[in-house]
Every structure is written in C-alpha cells, then in structure tokens.
Short mmCIF file of C-alpha atoms and ligand atoms in Angstrom, two decimals:
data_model
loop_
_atom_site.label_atom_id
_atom_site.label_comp_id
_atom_site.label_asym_id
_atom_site.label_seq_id
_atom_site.Cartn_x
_atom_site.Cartn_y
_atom_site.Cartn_z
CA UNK A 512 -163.03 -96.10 -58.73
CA UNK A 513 -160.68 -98.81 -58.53
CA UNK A 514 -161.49 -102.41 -57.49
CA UNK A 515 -161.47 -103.56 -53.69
CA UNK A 516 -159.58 -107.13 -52.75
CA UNK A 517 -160.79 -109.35 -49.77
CA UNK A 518 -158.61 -112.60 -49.17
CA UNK A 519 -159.95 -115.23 -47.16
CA UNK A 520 -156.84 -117.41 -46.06
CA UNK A 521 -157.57 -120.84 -45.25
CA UNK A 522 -154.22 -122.35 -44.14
CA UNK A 523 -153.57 -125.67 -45.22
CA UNK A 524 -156.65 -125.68 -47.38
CA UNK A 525 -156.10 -128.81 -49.60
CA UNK A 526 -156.79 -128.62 -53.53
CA UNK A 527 -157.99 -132.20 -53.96
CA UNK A 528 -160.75 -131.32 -51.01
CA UNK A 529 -162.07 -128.24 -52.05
CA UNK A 530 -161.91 -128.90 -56.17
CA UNK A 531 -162.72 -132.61 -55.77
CA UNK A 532 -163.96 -134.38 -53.25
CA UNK A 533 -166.13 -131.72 -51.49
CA UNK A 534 -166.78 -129.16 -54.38
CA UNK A 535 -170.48 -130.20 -54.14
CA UNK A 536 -171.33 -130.05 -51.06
CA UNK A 537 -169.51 -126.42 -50.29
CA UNK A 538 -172.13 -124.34 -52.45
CA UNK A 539 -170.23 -120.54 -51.56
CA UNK A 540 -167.24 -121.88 -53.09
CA UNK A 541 -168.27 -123.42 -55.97
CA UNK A 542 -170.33 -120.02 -56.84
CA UNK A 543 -166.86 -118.63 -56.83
CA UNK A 544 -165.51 -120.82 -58.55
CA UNK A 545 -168.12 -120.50 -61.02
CA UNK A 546 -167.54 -116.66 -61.57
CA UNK A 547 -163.99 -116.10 -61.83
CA UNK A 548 -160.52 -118.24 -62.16
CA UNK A 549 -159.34 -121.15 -59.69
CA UNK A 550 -156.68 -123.71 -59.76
CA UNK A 551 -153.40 -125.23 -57.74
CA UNK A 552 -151.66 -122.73 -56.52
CA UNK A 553 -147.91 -123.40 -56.04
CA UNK A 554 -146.23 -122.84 -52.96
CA UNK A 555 -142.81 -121.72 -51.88
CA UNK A 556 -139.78 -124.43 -50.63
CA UNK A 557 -140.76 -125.23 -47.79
CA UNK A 558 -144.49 -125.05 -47.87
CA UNK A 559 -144.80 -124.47 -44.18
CA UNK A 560 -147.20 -121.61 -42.68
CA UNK A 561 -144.04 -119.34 -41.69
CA UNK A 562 -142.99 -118.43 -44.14
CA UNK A 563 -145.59 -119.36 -46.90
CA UNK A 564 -148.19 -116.77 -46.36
CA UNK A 565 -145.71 -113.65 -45.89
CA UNK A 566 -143.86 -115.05 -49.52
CA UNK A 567 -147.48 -114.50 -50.82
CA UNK A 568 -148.07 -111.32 -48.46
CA UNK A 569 -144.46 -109.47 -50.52
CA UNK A 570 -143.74 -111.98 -53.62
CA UNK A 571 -140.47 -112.45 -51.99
CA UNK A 572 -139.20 -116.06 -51.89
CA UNK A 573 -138.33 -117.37 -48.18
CA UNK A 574 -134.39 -116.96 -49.52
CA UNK A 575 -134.75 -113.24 -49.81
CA UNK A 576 -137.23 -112.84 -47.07
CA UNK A 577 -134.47 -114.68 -44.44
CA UNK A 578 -137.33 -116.74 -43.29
CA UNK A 579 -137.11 -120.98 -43.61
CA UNK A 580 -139.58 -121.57 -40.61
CA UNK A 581 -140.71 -121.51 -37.55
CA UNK A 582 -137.00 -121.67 -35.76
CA UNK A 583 -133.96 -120.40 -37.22
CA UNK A 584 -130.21 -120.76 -36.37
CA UNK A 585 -129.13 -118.40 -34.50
CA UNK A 586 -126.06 -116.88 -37.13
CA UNK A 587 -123.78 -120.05 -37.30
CA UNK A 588 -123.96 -120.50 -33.46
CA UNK A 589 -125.67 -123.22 -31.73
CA UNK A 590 -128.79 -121.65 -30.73
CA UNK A 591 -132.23 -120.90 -32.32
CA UNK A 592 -134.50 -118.39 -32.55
CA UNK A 593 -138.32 -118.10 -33.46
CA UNK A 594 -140.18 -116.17 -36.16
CA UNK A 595 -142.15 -112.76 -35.25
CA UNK A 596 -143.10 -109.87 -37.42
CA UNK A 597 -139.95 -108.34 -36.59
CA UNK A 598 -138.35 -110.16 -39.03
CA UNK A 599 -140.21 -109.29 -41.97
CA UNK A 600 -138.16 -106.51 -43.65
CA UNK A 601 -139.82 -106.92 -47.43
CA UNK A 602 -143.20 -104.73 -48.08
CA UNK A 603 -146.17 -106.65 -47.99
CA UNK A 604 -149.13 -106.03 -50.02
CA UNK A 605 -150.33 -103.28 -47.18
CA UNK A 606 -147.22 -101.81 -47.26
CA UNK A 607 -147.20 -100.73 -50.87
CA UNK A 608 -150.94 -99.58 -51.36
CA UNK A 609 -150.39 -97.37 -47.87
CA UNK A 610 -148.19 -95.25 -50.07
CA UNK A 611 -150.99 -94.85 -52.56
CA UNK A 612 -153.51 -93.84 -49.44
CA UNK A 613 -155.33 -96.93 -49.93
CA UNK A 614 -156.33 -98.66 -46.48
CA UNK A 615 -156.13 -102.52 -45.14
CA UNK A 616 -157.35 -104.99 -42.92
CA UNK A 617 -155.26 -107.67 -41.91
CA UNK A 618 -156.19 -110.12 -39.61
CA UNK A 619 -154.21 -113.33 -38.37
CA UNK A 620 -151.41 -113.31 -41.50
CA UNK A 621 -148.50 -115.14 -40.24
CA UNK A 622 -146.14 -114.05 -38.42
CA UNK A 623 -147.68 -110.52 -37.70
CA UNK A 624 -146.77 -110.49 -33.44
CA UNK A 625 -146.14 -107.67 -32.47
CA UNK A 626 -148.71 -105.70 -34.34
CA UNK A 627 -146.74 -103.25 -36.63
CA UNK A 628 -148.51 -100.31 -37.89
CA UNK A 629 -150.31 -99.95 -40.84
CA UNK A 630 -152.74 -97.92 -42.86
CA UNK A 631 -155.73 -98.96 -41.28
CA UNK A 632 -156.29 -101.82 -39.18
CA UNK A 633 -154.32 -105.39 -38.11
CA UNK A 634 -154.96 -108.11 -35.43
CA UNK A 635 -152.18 -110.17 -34.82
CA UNK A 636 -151.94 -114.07 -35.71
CA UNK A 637 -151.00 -117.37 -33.47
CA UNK A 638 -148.40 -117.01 -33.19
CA UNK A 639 -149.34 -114.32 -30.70
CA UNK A 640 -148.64 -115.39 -27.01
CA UNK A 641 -152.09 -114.79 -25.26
CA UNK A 642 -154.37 -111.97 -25.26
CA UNK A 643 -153.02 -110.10 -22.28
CA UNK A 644 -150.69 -108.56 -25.16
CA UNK A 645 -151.09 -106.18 -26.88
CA UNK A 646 -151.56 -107.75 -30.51
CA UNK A 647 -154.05 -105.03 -32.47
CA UNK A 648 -153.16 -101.92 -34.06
CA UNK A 649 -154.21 -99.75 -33.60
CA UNK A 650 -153.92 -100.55 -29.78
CA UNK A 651 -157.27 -99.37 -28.81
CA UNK A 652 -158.97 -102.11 -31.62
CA UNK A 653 -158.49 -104.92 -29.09
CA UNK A 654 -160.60 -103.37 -26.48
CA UNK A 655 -163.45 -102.70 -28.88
CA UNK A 656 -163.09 -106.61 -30.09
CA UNK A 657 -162.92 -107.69 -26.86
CA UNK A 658 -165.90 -105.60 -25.80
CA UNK A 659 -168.32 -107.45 -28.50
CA UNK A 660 -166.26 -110.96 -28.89
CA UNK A 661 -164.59 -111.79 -25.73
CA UNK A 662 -161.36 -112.70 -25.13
CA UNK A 663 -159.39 -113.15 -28.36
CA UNK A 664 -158.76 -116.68 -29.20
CA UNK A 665 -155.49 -117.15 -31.24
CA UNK A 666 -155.16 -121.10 -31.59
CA UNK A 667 -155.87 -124.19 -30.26
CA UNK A 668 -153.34 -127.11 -28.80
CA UNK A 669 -154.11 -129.92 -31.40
CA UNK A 670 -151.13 -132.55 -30.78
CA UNK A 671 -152.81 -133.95 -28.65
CA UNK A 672 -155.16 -137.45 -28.46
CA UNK A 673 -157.79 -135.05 -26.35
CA UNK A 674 -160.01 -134.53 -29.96
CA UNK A 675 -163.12 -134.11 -28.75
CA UNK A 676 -161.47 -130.86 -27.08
CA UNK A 677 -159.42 -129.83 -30.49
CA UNK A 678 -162.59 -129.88 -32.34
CA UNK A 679 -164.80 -127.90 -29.75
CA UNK A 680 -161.77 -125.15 -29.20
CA UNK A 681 -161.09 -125.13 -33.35
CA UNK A 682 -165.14 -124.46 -34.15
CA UNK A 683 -165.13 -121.88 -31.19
CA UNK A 684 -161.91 -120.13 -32.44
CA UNK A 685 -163.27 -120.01 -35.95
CA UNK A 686 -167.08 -118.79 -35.32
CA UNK A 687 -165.03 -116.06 -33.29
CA UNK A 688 -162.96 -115.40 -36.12
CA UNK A 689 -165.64 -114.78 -38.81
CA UNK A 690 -167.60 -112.47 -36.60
CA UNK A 691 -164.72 -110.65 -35.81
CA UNK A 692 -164.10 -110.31 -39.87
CA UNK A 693 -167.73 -109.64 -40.19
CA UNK A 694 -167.57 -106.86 -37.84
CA UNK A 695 -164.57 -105.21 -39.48
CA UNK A 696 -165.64 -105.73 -43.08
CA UNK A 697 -168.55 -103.63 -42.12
CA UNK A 698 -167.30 -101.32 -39.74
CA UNK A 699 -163.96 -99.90 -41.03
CA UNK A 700 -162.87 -98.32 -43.99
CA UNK A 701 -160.59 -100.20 -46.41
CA UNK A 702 -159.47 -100.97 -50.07
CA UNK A 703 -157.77 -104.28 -48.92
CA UNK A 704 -158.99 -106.56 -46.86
CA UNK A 705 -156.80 -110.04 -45.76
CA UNK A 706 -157.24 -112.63 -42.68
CA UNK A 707 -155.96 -116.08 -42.28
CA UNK A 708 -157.75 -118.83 -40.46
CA UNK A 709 -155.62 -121.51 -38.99
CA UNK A 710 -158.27 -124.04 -38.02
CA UNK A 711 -158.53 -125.53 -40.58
CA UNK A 712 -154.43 -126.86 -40.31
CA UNK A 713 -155.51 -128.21 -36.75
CA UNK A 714 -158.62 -129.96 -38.25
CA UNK A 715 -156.62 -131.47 -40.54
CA UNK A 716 -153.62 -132.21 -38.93
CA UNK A 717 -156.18 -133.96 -35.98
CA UNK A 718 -158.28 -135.54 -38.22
CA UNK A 719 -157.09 -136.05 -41.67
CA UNK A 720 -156.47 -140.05 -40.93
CA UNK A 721 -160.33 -140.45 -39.80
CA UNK A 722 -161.52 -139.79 -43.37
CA UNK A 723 -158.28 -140.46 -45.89
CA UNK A 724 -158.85 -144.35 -46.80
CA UNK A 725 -155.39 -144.33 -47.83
CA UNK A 726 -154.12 -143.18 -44.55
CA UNK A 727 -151.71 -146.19 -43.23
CA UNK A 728 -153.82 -145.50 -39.80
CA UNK A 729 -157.48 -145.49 -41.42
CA UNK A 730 -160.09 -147.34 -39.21
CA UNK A 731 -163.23 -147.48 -41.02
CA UNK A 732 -166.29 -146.26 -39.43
CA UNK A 733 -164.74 -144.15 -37.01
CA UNK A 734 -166.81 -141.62 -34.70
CA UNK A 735 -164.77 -138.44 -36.98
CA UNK A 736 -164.62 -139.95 -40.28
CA UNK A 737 -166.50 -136.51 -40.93
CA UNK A 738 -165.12 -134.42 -39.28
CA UNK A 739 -162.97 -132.69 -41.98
CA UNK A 740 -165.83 -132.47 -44.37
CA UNK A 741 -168.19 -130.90 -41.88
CA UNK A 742 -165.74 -128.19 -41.18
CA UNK A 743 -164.84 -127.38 -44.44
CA UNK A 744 -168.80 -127.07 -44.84
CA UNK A 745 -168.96 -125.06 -41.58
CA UNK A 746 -166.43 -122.30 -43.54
CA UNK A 747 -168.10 -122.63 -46.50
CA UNK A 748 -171.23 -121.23 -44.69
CA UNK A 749 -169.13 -118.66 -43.34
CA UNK A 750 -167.97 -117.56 -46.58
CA UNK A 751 -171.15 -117.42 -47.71
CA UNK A 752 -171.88 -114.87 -44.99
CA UNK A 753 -169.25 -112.80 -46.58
CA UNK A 754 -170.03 -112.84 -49.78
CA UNK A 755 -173.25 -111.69 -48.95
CA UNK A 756 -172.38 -108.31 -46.98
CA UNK A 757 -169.44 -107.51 -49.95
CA UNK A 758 -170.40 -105.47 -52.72
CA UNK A 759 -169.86 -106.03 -56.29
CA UNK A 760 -166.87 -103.80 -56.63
CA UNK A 761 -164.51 -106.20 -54.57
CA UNK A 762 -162.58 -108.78 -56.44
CA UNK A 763 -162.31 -111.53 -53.46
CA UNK A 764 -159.45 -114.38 -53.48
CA UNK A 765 -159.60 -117.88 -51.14
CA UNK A 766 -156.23 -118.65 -51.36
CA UNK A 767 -154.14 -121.70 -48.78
CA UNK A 768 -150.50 -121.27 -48.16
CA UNK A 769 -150.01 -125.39 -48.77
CA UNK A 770 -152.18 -127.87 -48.79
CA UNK A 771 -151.98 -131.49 -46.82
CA UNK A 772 -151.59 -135.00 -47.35
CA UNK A 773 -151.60 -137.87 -44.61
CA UNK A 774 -148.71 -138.54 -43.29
CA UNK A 775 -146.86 -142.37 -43.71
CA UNK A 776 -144.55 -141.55 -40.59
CA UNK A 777 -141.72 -139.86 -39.14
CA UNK A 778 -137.89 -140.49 -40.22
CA UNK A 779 -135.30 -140.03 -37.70
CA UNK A 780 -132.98 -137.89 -39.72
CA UNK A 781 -130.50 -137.62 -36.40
CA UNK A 782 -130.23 -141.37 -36.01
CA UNK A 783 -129.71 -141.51 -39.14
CA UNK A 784 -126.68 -138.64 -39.20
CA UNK A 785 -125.48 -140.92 -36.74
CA UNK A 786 -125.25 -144.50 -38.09
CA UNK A 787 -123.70 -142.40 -41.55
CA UNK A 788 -121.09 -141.12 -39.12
CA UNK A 789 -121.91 -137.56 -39.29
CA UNK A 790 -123.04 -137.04 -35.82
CA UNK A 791 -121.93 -138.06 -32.73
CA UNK A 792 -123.44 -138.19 -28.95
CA UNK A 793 -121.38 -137.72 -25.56
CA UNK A 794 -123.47 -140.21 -23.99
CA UNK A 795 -125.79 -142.68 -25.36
CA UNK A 796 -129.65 -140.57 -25.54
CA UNK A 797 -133.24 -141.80 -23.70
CA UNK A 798 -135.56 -142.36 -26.48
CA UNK A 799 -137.15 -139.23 -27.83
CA UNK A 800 -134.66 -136.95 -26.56
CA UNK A 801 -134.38 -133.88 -28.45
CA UNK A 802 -131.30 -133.32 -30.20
CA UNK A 803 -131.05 -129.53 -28.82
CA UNK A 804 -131.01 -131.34 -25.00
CA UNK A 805 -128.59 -133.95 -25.96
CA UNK A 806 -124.63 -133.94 -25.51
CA UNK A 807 -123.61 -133.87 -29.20
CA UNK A 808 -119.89 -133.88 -29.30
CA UNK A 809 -119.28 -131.17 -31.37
CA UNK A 810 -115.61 -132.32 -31.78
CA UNK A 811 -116.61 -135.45 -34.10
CA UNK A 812 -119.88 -134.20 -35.37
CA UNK A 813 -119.73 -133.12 -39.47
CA UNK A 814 -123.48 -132.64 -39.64
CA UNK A 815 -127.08 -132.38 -37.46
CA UNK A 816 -130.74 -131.62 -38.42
CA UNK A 817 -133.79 -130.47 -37.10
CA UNK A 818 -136.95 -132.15 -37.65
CA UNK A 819 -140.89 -130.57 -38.79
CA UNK A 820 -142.42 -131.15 -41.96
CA UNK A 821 -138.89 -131.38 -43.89
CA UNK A 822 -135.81 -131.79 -42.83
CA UNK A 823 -133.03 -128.91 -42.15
CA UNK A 824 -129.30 -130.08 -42.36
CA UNK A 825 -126.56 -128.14 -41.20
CA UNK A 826 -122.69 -128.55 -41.62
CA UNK A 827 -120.23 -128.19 -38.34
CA UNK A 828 -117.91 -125.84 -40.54
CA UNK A 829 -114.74 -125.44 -38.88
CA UNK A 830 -114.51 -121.03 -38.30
CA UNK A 831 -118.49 -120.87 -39.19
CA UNK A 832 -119.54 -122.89 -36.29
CA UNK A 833 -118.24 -122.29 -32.51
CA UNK A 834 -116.54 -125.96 -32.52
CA UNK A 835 -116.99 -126.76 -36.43
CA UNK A 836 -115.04 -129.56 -37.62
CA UNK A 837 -115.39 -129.79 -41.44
CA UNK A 838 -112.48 -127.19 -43.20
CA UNK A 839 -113.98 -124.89 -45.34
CA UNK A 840 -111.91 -126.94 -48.71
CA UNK A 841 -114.32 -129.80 -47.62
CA UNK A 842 -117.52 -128.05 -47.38
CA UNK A 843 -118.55 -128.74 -51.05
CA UNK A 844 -117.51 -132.24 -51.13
CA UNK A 845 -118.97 -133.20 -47.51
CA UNK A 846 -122.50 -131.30 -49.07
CA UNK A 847 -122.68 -133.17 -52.34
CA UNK A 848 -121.90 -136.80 -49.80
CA UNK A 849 -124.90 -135.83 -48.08
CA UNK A 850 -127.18 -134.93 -51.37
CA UNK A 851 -126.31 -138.28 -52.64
CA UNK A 852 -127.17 -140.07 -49.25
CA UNK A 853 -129.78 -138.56 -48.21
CA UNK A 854 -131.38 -139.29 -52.29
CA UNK A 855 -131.19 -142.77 -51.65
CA UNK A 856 -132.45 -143.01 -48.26
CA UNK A 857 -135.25 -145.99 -48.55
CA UNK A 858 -138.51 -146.94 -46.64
CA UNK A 859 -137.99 -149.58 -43.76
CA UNK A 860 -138.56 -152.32 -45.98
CA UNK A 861 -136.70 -151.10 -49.10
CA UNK A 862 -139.18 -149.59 -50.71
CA UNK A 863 -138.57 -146.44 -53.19
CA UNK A 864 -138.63 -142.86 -51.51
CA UNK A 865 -139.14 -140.06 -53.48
CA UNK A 866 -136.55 -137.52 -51.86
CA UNK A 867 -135.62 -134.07 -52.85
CA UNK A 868 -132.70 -132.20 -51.28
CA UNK A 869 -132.56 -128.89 -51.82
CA UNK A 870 -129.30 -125.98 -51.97
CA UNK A 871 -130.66 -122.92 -50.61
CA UNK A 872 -127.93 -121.29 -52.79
CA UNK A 873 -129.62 -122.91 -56.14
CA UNK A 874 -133.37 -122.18 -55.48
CA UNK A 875 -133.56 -118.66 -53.90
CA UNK A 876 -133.32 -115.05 -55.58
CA UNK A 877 -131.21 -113.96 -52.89
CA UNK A 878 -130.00 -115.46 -49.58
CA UNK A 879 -130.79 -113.98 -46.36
CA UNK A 880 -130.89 -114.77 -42.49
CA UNK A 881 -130.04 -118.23 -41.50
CA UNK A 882 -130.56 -120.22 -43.68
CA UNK A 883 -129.72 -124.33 -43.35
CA UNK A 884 -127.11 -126.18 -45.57
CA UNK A 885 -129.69 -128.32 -47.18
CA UNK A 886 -133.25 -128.32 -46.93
CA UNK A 887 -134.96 -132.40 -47.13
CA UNK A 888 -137.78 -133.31 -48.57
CA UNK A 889 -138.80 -137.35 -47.50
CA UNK A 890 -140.63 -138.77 -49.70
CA UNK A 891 -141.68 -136.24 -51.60
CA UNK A 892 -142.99 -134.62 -47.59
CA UNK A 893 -145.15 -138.04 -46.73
CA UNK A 894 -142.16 -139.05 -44.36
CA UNK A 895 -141.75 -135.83 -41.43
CA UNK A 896 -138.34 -135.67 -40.37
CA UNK A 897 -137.96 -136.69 -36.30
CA UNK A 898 -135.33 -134.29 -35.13
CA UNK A 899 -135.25 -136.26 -31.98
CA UNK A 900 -132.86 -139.03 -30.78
CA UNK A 901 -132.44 -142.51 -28.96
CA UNK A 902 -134.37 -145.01 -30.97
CA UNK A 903 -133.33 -148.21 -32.15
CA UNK A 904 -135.09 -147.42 -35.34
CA UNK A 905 -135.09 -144.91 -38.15
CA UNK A 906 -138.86 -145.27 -38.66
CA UNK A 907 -141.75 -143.83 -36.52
CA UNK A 908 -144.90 -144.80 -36.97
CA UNK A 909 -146.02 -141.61 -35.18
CA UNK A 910 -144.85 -137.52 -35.15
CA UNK A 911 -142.00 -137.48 -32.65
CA UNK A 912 -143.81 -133.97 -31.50
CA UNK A 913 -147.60 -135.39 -30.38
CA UNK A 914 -150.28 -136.80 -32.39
CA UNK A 915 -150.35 -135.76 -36.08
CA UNK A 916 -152.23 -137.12 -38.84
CA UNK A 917 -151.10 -135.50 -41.97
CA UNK A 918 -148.01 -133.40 -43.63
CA UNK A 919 -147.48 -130.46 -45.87
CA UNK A 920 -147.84 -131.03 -49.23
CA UNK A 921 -146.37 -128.70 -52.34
CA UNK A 922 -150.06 -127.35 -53.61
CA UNK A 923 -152.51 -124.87 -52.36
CA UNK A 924 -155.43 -123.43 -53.78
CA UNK A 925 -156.35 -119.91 -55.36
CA UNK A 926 -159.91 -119.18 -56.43
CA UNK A 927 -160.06 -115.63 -57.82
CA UNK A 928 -163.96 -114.40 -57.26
CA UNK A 929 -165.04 -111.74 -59.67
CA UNK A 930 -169.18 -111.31 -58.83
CA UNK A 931 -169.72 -109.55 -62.19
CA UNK A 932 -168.32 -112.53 -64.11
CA UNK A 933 -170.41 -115.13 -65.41
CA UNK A 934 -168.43 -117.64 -66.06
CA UNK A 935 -165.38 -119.91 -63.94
CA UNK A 936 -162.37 -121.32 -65.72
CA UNK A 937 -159.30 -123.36 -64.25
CA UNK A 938 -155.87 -122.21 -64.58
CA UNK A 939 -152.39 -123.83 -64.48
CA UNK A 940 -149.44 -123.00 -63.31
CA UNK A 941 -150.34 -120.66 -60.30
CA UNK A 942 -147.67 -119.91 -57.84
CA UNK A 943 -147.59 -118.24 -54.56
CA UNK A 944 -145.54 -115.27 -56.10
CA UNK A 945 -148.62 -114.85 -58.47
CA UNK A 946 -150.78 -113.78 -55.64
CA UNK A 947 -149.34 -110.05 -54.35
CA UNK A 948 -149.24 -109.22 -58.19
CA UNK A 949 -152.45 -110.04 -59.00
CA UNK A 950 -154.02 -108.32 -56.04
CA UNK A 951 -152.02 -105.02 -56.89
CA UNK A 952 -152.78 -104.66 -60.65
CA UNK A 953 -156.85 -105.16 -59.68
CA UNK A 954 -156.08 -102.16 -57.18
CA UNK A 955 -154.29 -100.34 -60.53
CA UNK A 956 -150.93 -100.06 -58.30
CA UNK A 957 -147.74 -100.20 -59.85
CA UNK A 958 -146.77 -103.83 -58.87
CA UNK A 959 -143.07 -102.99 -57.83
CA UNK A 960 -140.24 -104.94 -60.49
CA UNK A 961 -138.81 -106.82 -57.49
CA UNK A 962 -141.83 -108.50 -57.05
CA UNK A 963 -140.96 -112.07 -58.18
CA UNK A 964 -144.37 -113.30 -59.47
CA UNK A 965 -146.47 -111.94 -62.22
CA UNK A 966 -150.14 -110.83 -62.13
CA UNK A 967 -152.72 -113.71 -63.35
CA UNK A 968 -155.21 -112.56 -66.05
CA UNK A 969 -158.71 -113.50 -66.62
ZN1 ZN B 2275 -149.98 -123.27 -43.07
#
C-alpha cells in the first residue's frame, strides 16, 4: 500500500525560529525533525503567500503560473485585478493523484475561493470573503463544519495598533482551524492531506518587533515580547495533536511558503519615479495618497509602481498602454536606466542597500498573465516598497498600508517527518519546486516532466 502525505502549512513560518531560536522549546517539531530530513526551503521570486504556496501546490514557477501577487494588471490597461482560484490553470498536487483515484484534503491553500472540485474534500482559504459563501466542496461540508465549529473564521484584520484584539481573533481562528483538521483527518477518507494556517503571518507581522532585538523599533521589556514564541508553542502543541491521531504509514511535511524578517521601513518607490523624472502628477498629491487615486499624467509618465513586500515597476509603452509614452525602440534602453537606478538606490543616510531587480523574462520558465516590467527587491526585502504618494520624503519609518512589523524574507522551512525513521538529518539546497515532487514519488505517482523541481531523497 502506498504511503499517505499530510502537510501542515504554516505561512510565513521563519527558519531561524523554528531551527534556532525556539527548536527547544517546540518538542512536536523537533521529534520530526529528529526522524526524517529538514532544512531552508527556498522560495519562489516573490516570496509572497499568492503565489508561493500554489508554486509549491503544481511546481510551476509564478512566470508560468501567470500569478506575481495579490493584484495584477489588468492586460496592459490601467486597472487591476485580484487573485482567486480561478486563475490557477496548472494541476496541483490533488489534481494529478485524482487521476490515479487517490483522494485529498485541502484546507485553506492559497488562493482556493471559489472552492473548485476535487477528489475528496476542500475548504476554501482567506482569501475567501465571509462565510455566507459558499467556500467548501463539496457544498454540503460547510454545513456539517459549521454544525460542530461555528461560523468559519477565515482571517483576522492585523494592520492595525488594536493587538490585544489581533492576538485574541489569531488564537481563536487557529484553535478553530486545528479542530476542524482534526475532525477531517479522522473523519474522511484520503491519501493526501494539505491545510495552510495563516496566523502565524499575522502574529508575526503584529508582533515580530516586540521580540527581534534587532528590530529598529525594539522596546525592551514590552508586555508581547513573547508573544511570537508562545504561539509558535501553541502550534507546536497542536501538531503534536496530529501526530498523535496519524498512523505510521503517512509521511507528514511542515513546510512555510517564506519566512520573515523585521522590517527597517518603507521606500516610496513613486516619489521616487518622480524626482528620477519617470512619473508625473496632474496636481500636486495629499500625503499618503495612493497612486491608483491620484491624477498621474499619463502623457509625461515613462514609468509607475505598486508597493507590498517588493516593488512592481511598469513601463507606459506607447501601443501597450492606453496613453503609453515610451516607443517600443526605447523599451530596452528605458528598462536597463531603471535596473541601474533602482541598483544604486541608498538608505536615507547613504548607507549601502542591497537591491535586486529582477526581468521577469530572465527568471521564469515561461511567461504568463500580467506580469510587471521589473520586479524590486529593497534591500535585499528589509525596505517594503510604499506605492503611495505625497511625502516630502523617500523614507517611512512605518508600512504606508497600517501597522506592520516585519517583511518577507527569501527562506522557508521544510521538515520531512518519516515516523519509522530513527534518525533526522539537515539538507541544503531545498526549493519550493522540490516540494510537489517529493510528495508524488512517496505516493509512487509518476511526477509529471513539467514539473520544475525534483523529488528530495532521504
Ligand atoms: Zn505567506
């Protein structure tokens, strides 16, 4: 009988946390990290939620999946539109081993509203608007959740100064969560079995600067300094509770999408478009305005970006864009201005920034949806990017967006728990591609050659 696979998805689950600083003190997952493989596990460009965890769900990079975010372009217009499950076209690991008969679970992978079908069972993650939709499949599933758990919770408002409340709503979300796993672990029938929790992103994105000494905003002795450690304690219990009601026949992974680092502050990539010359304003902006609200005169404006965790640049190419202004002959040379720029962009007093611009054309199998010109790292991801406008600075001590603490950073973990194995070793190299692989070649099915990652051995 071939081998079951359980993933428990913590999103934003943080390498140096869980192999370092906390190993001790979360006994479930050093036990798996005692019997099996674990290590850094690589994630895609961008290492943002949407679309890290469906690159993982298909080993598809985010080129080839069409997905670069949250928001997208609409085509070359001026509009945007948002992520759903819609736009996943690529076969996820359910979507394979359905053709083989073999059943899944999948609860909370990003972005999976609407529900789609699938060979078994699938509750939708939050991105999902509220619970009055439907967001199960099958349909009937939310009524028998409900029925035992209440009303579904799918996330928790956490840019906010209002902590006390993001910590009661996260550790109210997440005891819901795991009982709701529980339940279906034990209840239904499946071969594959894969939920993300998101709490622990709002925990640290809330909290990280009450415990990270390092953290330009660190007070010491501050009412949460814990926090961050108590939760990831809180989910190691929970694992724990899984690990007990799984039998030895299932292989199970922890696996994050990214991992997190505190953040040094916000850079106002607009302003800064501006002062270059690349972007230009109808009439001067109140501060914070967004850029999508603001009069940008389209007619003198080469280039504008979009803030989050890195920075999206797009060109005004003249017959791409509705009012473009840069001819196609100076698309290259306008692009490779920019990459140089943008490289030597410096802190507010000079000091060194570690910047990567990216090509979407250079890093990506293939290139679908729309995708942005260049895609900004700041500092290596310690420095957002502040889509918004009106300051007389390029520097923000603070997200432009609400309270944040901490950014994305490039590594996640992977712990790969085998209960019959008696020893734990740490690998190297580990990418998100890896994961899909690996999952399908413990199931024994064919891993399909488009795949982009390779299975990990142990
Ligand atoms: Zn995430």
């Amino acid at each position: 009988m071939s081998k079951k696979v359980l993933i428990i998805g913590l999103d934003c689950a943080a390498p140096e946390l869980v192999f370092e600083k906390f190993l001790d003190e979360l006994p479930n997952i050093k036990k798996m990290t005692n019997h099996g493989v674990f290590g850094k596990l690589k994630s895609c460009i961008p290492p943002i939620t949407i679309p890290a965890w469906m690159v993982m769900m298909t080993s598809r990079d985010p080129g080839t999946l069409g997905l670069y975010g949250f928001r997208h372009k609409k085509s070359y217009s001026y509009d945007v539109w948002i992520a759903s499950s819609r736009n996943i076209k690529h076969k996820t690991i359910w979507d394979i081993i359905s053709e083989k008969g073999l059943k899944s679970c999948v609860v909370g992978v990003p972005p999976s509203y609407p529900p789609k079908p699938v060979n078994g069972c699938l509750v939708s993650c939050f991105i999902t608007p509220d619970a009055t939709k439907d967001y199960t499949y099958p349909p009937e599933l939310k009524k028998e959740l409900e029925e035992q758990f209440g009303e579904y919770i799918f996330d928790v408002e956490f840019r906010t100064e209002k902590r006390d409340e993001v910590l009661e709503k996260t550790y109210e979300m997440t005891k819901q969560h795991f009982e709701v796993i529980k339940y279906l672990i034990k209840e239904k029938d499946w071969n594959f079995f894969t939920f993300v929790e998101i709490g622990l992103d709002r925990i640290h994105h809330s909290f990280w600067k009450f415990f990270d000494k390092k953290h330009p905003k660190h007070v010491p002795n501050n009412k949460y300094e814990n926090v961050v450690k108590e939760y990831y304690k809180y989910l190691d219990q929970r694992i724990g509770e899984i690990l007990n009601i799984i039998d030895d026949n299932t292989i199970v992974l922890l696996v994050s999408d990214h991992g997190a680092k505190g953040m040094k502050g916000a850079f106002c990539i607009n302003q800064w478009l501006m002062r270059e010359g690349y972007l230009k304003l109808k009439t001067e902006p109140e501060r914070g305005a967004r850029i999508e609200e603001s009069q940008i005169d389209w007619s003198k404006t080469r280039a504008w970006g979009w803030g989050g965790y890195y920075a999206r640049i797009f060109i005004n190419v003249e017959g791409r864009e509705p009012q473009g202004t840069v001819i196609p002959e100076d698309y290259e040379k306008v692009l490779d201005e920019l990459i140089e720029k943008i490289k030597n962009i410096k802190g507010e007093n000079g000091e060194k920034f570690d910047n990567k611009v990216y090509n979407p054309e250079d890093i990506y199998e293939e290139l679908n949806g729309d995708y942005p010109d260049l895609i900004v790292y700041l500092d290596d991801l310690y420095w957002r990017s502040a889509g918004t406008v009106g300051y007389d600075t390029l520097y923000l001590p603070e997200n432009d967006t609400g309270p944040d603490d901490a950014v994305h950073s490039e590594y996640g973990v992977f712990i790969l728990y085998d209960p019959t194995k008696k020893s734990g070793s740490e690998l190297q190299n580990l990418n998100i591609l890896d994961v899909a692989p690996t999952v399908l070649s413990i199931m024994e099915v064919p891993i399909p050659k488009e795949m982009l990652g390779k299975a990990i051995t142990w």
